[in-house]
XYZ file of C-alpha atoms in Angstrom:
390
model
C 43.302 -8.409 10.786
C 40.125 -9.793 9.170
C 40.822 -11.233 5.555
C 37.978 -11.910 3.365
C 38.274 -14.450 1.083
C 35.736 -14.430 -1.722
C 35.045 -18.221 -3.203
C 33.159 -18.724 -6.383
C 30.901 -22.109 -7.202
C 34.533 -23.910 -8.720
C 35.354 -24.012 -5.498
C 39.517 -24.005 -4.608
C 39.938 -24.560 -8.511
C 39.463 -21.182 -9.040
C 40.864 -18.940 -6.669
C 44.266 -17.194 -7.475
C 47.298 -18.403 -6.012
C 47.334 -15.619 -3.150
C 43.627 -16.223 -1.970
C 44.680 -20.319 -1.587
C 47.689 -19.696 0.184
C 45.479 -17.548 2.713
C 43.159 -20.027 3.546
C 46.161 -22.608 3.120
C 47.915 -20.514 6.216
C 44.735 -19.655 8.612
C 44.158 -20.377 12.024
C 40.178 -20.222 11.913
C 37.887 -19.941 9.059
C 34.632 -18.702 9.215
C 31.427 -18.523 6.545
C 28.116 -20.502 6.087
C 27.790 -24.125 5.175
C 27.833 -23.795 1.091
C 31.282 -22.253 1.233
C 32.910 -23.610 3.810
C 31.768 -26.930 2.296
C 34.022 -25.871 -1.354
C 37.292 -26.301 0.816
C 39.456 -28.692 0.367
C 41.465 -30.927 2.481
C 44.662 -28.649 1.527
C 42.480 -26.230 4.239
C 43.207 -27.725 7.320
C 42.269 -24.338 9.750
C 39.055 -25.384 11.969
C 36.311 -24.311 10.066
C 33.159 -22.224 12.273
C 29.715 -22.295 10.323
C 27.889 -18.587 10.794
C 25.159 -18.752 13.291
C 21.807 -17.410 12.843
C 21.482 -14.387 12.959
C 25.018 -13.674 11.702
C 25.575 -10.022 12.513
C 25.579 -10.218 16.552
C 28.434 -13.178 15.708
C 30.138 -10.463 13.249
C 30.317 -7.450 16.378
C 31.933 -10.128 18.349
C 34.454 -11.607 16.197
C 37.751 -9.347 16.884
C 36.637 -9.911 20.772
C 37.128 -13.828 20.348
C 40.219 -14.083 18.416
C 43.639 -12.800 19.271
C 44.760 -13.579 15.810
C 44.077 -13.652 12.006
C 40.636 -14.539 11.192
C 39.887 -15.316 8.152
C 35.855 -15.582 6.322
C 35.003 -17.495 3.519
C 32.102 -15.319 1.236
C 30.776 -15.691 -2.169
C 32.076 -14.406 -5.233
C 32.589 -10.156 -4.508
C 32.226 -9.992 -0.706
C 31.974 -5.952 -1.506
C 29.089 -6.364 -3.906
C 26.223 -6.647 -1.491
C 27.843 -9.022 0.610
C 29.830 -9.026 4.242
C 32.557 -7.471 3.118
C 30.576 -3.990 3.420
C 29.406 -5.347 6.836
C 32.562 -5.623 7.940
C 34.361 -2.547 7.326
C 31.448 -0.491 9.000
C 31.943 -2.431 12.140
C 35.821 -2.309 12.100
C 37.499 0.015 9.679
C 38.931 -0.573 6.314
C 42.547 -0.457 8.336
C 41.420 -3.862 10.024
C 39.528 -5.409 6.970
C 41.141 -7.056 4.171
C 39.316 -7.910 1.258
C 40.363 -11.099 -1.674
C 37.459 -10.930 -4.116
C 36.889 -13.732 -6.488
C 34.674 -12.471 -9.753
C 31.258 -12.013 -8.732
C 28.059 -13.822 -10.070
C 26.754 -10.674 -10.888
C 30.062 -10.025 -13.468
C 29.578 -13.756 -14.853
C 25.724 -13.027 -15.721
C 26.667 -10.128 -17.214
C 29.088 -12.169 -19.024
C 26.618 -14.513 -19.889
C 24.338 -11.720 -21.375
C 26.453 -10.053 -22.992
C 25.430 -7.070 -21.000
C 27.967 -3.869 -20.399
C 28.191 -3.195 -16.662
C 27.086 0.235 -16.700
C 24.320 -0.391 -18.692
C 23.169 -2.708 -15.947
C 21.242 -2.036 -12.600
C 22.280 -4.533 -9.766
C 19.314 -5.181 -6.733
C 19.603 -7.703 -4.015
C 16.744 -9.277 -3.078
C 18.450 -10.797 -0.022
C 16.742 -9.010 2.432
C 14.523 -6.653 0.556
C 11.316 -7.450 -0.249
C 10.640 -9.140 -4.108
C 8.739 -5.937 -5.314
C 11.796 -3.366 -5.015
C 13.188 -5.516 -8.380
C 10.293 -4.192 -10.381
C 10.863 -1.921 -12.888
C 9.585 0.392 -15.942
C 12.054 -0.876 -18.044
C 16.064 -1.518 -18.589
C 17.923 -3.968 -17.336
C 19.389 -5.312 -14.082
C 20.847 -8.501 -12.579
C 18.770 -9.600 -9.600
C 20.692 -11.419 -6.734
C 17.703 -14.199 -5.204
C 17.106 -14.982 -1.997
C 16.332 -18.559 -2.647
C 15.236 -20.975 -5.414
C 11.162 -20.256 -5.044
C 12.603 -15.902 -5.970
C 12.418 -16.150 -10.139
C 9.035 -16.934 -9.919
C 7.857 -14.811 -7.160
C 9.539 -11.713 -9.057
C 7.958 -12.931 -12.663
C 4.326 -12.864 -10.209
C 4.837 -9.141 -9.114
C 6.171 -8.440 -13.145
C 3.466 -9.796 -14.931
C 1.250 -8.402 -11.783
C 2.157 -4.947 -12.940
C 2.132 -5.274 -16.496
C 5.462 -6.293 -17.102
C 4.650 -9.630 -18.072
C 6.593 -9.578 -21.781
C 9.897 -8.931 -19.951
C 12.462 -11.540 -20.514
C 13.798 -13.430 -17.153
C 17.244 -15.309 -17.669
C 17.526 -17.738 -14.507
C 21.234 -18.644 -14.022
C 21.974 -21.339 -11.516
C 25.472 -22.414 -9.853
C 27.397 -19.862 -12.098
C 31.019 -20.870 -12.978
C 30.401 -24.315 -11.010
C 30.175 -27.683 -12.658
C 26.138 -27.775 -12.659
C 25.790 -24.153 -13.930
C 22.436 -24.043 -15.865
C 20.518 -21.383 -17.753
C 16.869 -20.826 -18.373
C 15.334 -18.017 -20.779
C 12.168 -17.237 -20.405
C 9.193 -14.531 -19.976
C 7.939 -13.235 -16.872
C 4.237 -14.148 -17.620
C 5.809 -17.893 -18.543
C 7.915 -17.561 -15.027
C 5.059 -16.757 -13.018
C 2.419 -19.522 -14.853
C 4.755 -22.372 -15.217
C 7.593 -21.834 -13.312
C 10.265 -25.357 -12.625
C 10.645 -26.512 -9.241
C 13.975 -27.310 -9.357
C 15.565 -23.810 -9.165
C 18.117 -23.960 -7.249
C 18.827 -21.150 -4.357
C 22.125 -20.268 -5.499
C 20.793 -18.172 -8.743
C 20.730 -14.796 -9.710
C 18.263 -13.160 -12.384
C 18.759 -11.126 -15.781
C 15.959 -9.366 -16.470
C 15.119 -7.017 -19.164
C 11.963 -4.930 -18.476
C 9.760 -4.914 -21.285
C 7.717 -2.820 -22.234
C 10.348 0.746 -21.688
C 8.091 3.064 -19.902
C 10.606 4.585 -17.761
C 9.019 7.981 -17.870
C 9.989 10.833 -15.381
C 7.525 12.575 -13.438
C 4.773 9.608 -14.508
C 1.611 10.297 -15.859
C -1.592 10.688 -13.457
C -2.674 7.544 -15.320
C 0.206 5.312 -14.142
C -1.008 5.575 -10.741
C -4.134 3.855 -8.721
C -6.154 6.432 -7.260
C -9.478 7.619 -6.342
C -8.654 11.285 -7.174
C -6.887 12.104 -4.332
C -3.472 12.701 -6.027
C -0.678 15.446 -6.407
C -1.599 16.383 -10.408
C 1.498 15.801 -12.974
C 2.725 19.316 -12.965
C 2.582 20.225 -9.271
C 3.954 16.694 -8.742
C 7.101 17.860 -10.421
C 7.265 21.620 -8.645
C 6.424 19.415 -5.229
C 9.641 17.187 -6.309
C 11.903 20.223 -6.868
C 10.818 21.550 -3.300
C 11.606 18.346 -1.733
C 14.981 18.262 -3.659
C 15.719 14.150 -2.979
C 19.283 13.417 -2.336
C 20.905 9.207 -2.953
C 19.763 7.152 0.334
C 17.458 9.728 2.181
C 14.050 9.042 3.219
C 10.245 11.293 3.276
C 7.747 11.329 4.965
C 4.761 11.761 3.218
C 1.903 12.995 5.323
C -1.834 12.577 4.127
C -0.146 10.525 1.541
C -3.720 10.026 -1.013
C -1.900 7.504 -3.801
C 1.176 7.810 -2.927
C 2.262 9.845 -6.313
C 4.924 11.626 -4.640
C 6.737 9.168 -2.798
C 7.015 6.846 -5.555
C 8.205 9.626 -7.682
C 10.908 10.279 -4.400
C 11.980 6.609 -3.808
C 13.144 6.867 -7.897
C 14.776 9.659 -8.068
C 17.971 8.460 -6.180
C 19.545 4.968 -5.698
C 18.462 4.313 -1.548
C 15.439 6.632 -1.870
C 12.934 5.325 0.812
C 9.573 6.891 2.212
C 6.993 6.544 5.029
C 3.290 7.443 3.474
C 0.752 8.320 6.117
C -2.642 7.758 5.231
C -5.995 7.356 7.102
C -8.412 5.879 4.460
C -7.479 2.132 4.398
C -8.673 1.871 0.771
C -6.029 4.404 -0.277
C -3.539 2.821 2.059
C -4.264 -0.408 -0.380
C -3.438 2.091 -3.550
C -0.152 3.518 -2.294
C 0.679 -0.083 -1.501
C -0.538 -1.227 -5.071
C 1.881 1.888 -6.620
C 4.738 0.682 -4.584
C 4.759 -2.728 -6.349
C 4.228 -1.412 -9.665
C 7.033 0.509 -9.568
C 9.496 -1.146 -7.090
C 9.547 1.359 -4.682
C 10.354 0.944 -1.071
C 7.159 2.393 1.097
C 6.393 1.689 4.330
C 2.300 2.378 4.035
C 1.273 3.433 7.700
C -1.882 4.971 9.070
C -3.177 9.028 10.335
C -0.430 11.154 11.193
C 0.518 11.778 13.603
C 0.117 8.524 15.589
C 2.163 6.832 13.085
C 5.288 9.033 14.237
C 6.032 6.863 16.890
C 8.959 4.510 16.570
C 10.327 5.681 13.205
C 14.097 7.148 12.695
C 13.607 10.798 11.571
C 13.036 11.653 8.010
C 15.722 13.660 6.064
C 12.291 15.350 4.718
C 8.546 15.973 5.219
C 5.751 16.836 2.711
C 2.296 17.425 4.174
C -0.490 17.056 1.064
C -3.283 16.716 2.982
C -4.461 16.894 6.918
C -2.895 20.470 7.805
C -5.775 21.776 9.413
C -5.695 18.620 11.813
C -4.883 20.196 15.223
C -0.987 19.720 16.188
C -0.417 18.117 12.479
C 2.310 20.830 11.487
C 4.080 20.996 15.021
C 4.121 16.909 14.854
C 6.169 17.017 11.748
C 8.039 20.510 12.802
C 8.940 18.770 15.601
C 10.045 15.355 13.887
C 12.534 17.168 11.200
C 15.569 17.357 12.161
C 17.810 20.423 11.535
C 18.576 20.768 8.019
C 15.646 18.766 6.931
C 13.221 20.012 4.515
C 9.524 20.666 4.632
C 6.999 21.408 1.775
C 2.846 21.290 2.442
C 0.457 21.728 -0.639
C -2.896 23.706 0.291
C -5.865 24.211 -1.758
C -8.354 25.272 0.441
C -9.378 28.711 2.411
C -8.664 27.227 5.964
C -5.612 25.668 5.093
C -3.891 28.313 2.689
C -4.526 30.876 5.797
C -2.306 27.971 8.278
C 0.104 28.201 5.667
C 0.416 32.180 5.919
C 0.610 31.931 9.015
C 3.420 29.276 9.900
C 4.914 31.314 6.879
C 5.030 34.416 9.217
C 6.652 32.639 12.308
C 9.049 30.117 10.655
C 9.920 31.958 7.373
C 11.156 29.872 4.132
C 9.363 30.341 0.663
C 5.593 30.951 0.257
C 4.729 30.140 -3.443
C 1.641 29.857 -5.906
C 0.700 27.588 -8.728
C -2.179 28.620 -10.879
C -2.085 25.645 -14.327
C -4.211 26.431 -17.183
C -5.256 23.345 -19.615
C -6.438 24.732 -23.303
C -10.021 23.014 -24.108
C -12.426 22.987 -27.021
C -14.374 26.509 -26.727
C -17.452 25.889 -29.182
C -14.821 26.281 -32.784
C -12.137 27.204 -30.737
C -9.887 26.414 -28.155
C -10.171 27.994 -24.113
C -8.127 27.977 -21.010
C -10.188 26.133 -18.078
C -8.314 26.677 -14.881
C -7.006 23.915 -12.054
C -7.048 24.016 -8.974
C -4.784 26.631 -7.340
C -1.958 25.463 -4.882
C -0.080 27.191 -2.393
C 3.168 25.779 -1.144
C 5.143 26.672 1.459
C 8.936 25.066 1.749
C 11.295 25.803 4.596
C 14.519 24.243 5.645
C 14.685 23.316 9.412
């Protein structure tokens, strides 16, 4: 059996009387230095420090020991800690989990903020700019002392500079400290004596959370799926929690932002040939914390990636072997849905219609505009879409 111990900043003094008597009975302890460092001498197991990387040490842990092992992890080891790890590579039958109260629950606590009012992102491993957002509220777990202002940067980067960033340090230990300030102030004049073991309360201000966005909250050069087929495109795609798109001929990048938010996990792959709008899909990815991974012309890019759980082609489907690329990359069950405006490409779309089946649809928008003393209908664009499930 593997029994997780979670540990808080107060050390031994404030574990409950069954998580002490665990690590009081253990044959080997395991965690990294900070924790195994808040045991006392009433410990006396031998005590292994995590080597880096940790999860190649983790696959091989039930091969070295015969016996009990017990880990040392911070606060919740189930709230974005090893806890989750662990289970996935052994089973909750072989995994048993003593959480302490997370640092997430005491800055929440500290706030005064209601947990399900509350988003929680880890900036652990992700990148800073997947903690931006249009507004709310969320605790942000950092990845080391130099994180507050790096995030307050990318806020006030993105207009977000009025939000209000509460750095809490060493929560529930002896030298817990709190510092209140805005993002723009974070990211100008930020101390340099954070330390790493922090976490972040930000409130996003100003509240734009909007859903779909305006054309306007993008960077673009024109090249982008217009508000209203944006949302039909989104319906098509139908995004489910944790899958991932490809989006092919990817222009600003409109629609997989507008994916990656839909669902908590939402990821996408944008495929784009013009470098400059490469640079604006990146740009929209930071604005809105999205996680994009901005890669060149399809199809070269294919190569490498894990297969999408969908594919939506809004530009490039004339390019020879384009649609077979991505017909070929979709797995069964996936989703596809290409956009055509044009002659050539509406007749492609007719035919892979014919041979593959799924929907064939048309969108024809109308916008009313001044008409001398009155008011006439001046017609977009018209888009043909064709969605099919693999």
């Amino acid at each position: 059996m593997i029994v997780v111990v979670g540990i808080g900043a107060d050390g031994m003094a404030g574990l409950s009387e069954r998580s002490r008597r665990e690590l009081q009975s253990a044959t080997i302890i395991y965690g990294s230095k900070r924790q195994i460092d808040l045991l006392d001498s009433s410990v006396t197991a031998p005590r292994r420090q995590w080597p880096s990387p940790m999860l190649p040490a983790l696959q091989a842990l039930r091969d070295r020991h015969a016996e009990d092992i017990h880990i040392v992890a911070s606060g919740d080891p189930l709230l974005h800690g090893i806890g989750g790890t662990l289970i996935r590579l052994y089973g909750p039958e072989h995994v048993r989990v003593l959480p302490h109260v997370s640092s997430v629950t005491l800055a929440r606590a500290r706030m005064g903020w209601n947990a399900h009012d509350t988003e929680v992102i880890s900036l652990v491993t992700a990148p800073a700019h997947t903690a931006v957002r249009r507004g709310g509220q969320a605790i942000v777990l950092s990845k080391s002392g130099a994180t507050p202002q790096e995030v307050a940067a990318l806020l006030d980067a993105h207009g977000r500079g009025d939000s209000i960033c509460t750095v809490l340090e060493n929560l529930g230990g002896p030298t817990e400290r709190r510092r209140d300030a805005t993002a723009r102030q974070w990211a100008q004049d930020a101390p340099h004596d954070v330390d790493d073991l922090n976490v972040i309360a930000i409130r996003y201000l100003p509240d734009q959370r909007l859903s779909p966005l305006p054309d306007g909250a993008f960077m673009h050069d024109g090249q982008i799926t217009k508000h209203g087929i944006r949302a039909v495109t989104l319906a098509a795609l139908a995004p489910r929690p944790g899958e991932r798109l490809w989006d092919v001929g990817a222009g600003s990048g409109s629609i997989s932002v507008e994916w990656c938010l839909s669902w908590k996990g939402c990821s996408a792959v944008a495929f784009e040939r013009d470098e400059r709008r490469r640079d604006n899909i990146g740009f929209n990815a930071a604005a809105f914390g999205a996680e994009i991974d901005v890669r060149g012309a399809a199809p070269d890019g294919f190569d490498g990636l894990e297969p999408p759980s969908a594919i939506f082609i809004g530009g490039g489907l004339t390019q020879p072997g384009l649609l077979d690329a991505c017909l070929e990359r979709l797995p069964t069950g996936g989703r596809l849905v290409v956009n055509a405006v044009t002659a050539e490409s509406e007749a492609a779309l007719a035919q892979s219609h014919s041979r593959y089946g799924g929907q064939l649809r048309r969108f024809q928008h109308y916008h009313g505009e001044p008409l001398g003393g009155f008011t006439g209908w001046r017609p977009q664009m018209p888009v043909t879409q064709w969605v099919m499930t693999k």
